[in-house]
C-alpha atoms as one frame of an Amber mdcrd trajectory, in Angstrom:
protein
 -73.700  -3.880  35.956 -69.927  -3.060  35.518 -69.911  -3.659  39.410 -71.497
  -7.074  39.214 -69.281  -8.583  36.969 -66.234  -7.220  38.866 -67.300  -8.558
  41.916 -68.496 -12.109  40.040 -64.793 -12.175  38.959 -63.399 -11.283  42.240
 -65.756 -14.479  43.409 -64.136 -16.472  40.943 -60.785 -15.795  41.529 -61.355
 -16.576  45.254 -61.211 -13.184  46.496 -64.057 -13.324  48.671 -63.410 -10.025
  51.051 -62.984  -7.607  47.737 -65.893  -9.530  45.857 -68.171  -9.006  48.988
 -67.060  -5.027  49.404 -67.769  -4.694  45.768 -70.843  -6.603  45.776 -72.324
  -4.236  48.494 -71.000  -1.169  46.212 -73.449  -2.685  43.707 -75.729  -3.291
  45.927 -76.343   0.063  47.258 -76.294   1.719  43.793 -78.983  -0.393  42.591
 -81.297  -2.331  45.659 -82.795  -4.933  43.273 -79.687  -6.751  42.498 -79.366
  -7.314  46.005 -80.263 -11.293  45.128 -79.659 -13.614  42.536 -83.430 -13.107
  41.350 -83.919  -9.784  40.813 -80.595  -9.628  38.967 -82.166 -12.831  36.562
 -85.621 -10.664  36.450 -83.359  -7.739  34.709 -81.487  -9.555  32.385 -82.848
 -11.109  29.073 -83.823 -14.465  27.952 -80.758 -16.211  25.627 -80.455 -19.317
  24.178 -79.931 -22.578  26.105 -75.860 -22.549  26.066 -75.755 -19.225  27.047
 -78.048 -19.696  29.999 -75.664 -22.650  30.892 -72.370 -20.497  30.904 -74.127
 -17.526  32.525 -74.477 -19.797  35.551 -71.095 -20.958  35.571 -69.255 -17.636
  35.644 -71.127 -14.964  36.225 -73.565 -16.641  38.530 -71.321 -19.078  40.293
 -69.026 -16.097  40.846 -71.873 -13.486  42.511 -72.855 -16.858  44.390 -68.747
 -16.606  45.818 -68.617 -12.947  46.362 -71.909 -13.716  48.934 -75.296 -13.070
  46.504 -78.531 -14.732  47.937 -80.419 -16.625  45.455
């Protein structure tokens, strides 16, 4: 997951070309997170607020770096 967040933070930042490559690095090391679904099908079930913050970092940032819901 340490790739994910990299690359969701690389998204944010507006570093699209370095977000995608390390997307892709995630990617190949584990094929399910290869869209925004089967990365929310491995992660837990929080509380409202977190849900809410979630999707505007970490998700909003994999959505930059070029994840597929």
């Amino acid at each position: 997951y340490t790739h994910m967040l990299l690359a969701s933070g690389l998204g944010l930042r507006h570093e699209y070309d370095e977000a995608g490559f390390v997307l892709a690095e995630a990617i190949k090391c584990k094929p399910e997170l290869a869209t925004m679904r089967g990365l929310q099908t491995l992660t837990l079930p929080y509380s409202s607020e977190s849900v809410a913050l979630r999707q505007a970092t970490l998700w909003a940032g994999l959505r930059n770096a070029g994840l597929s819901d």
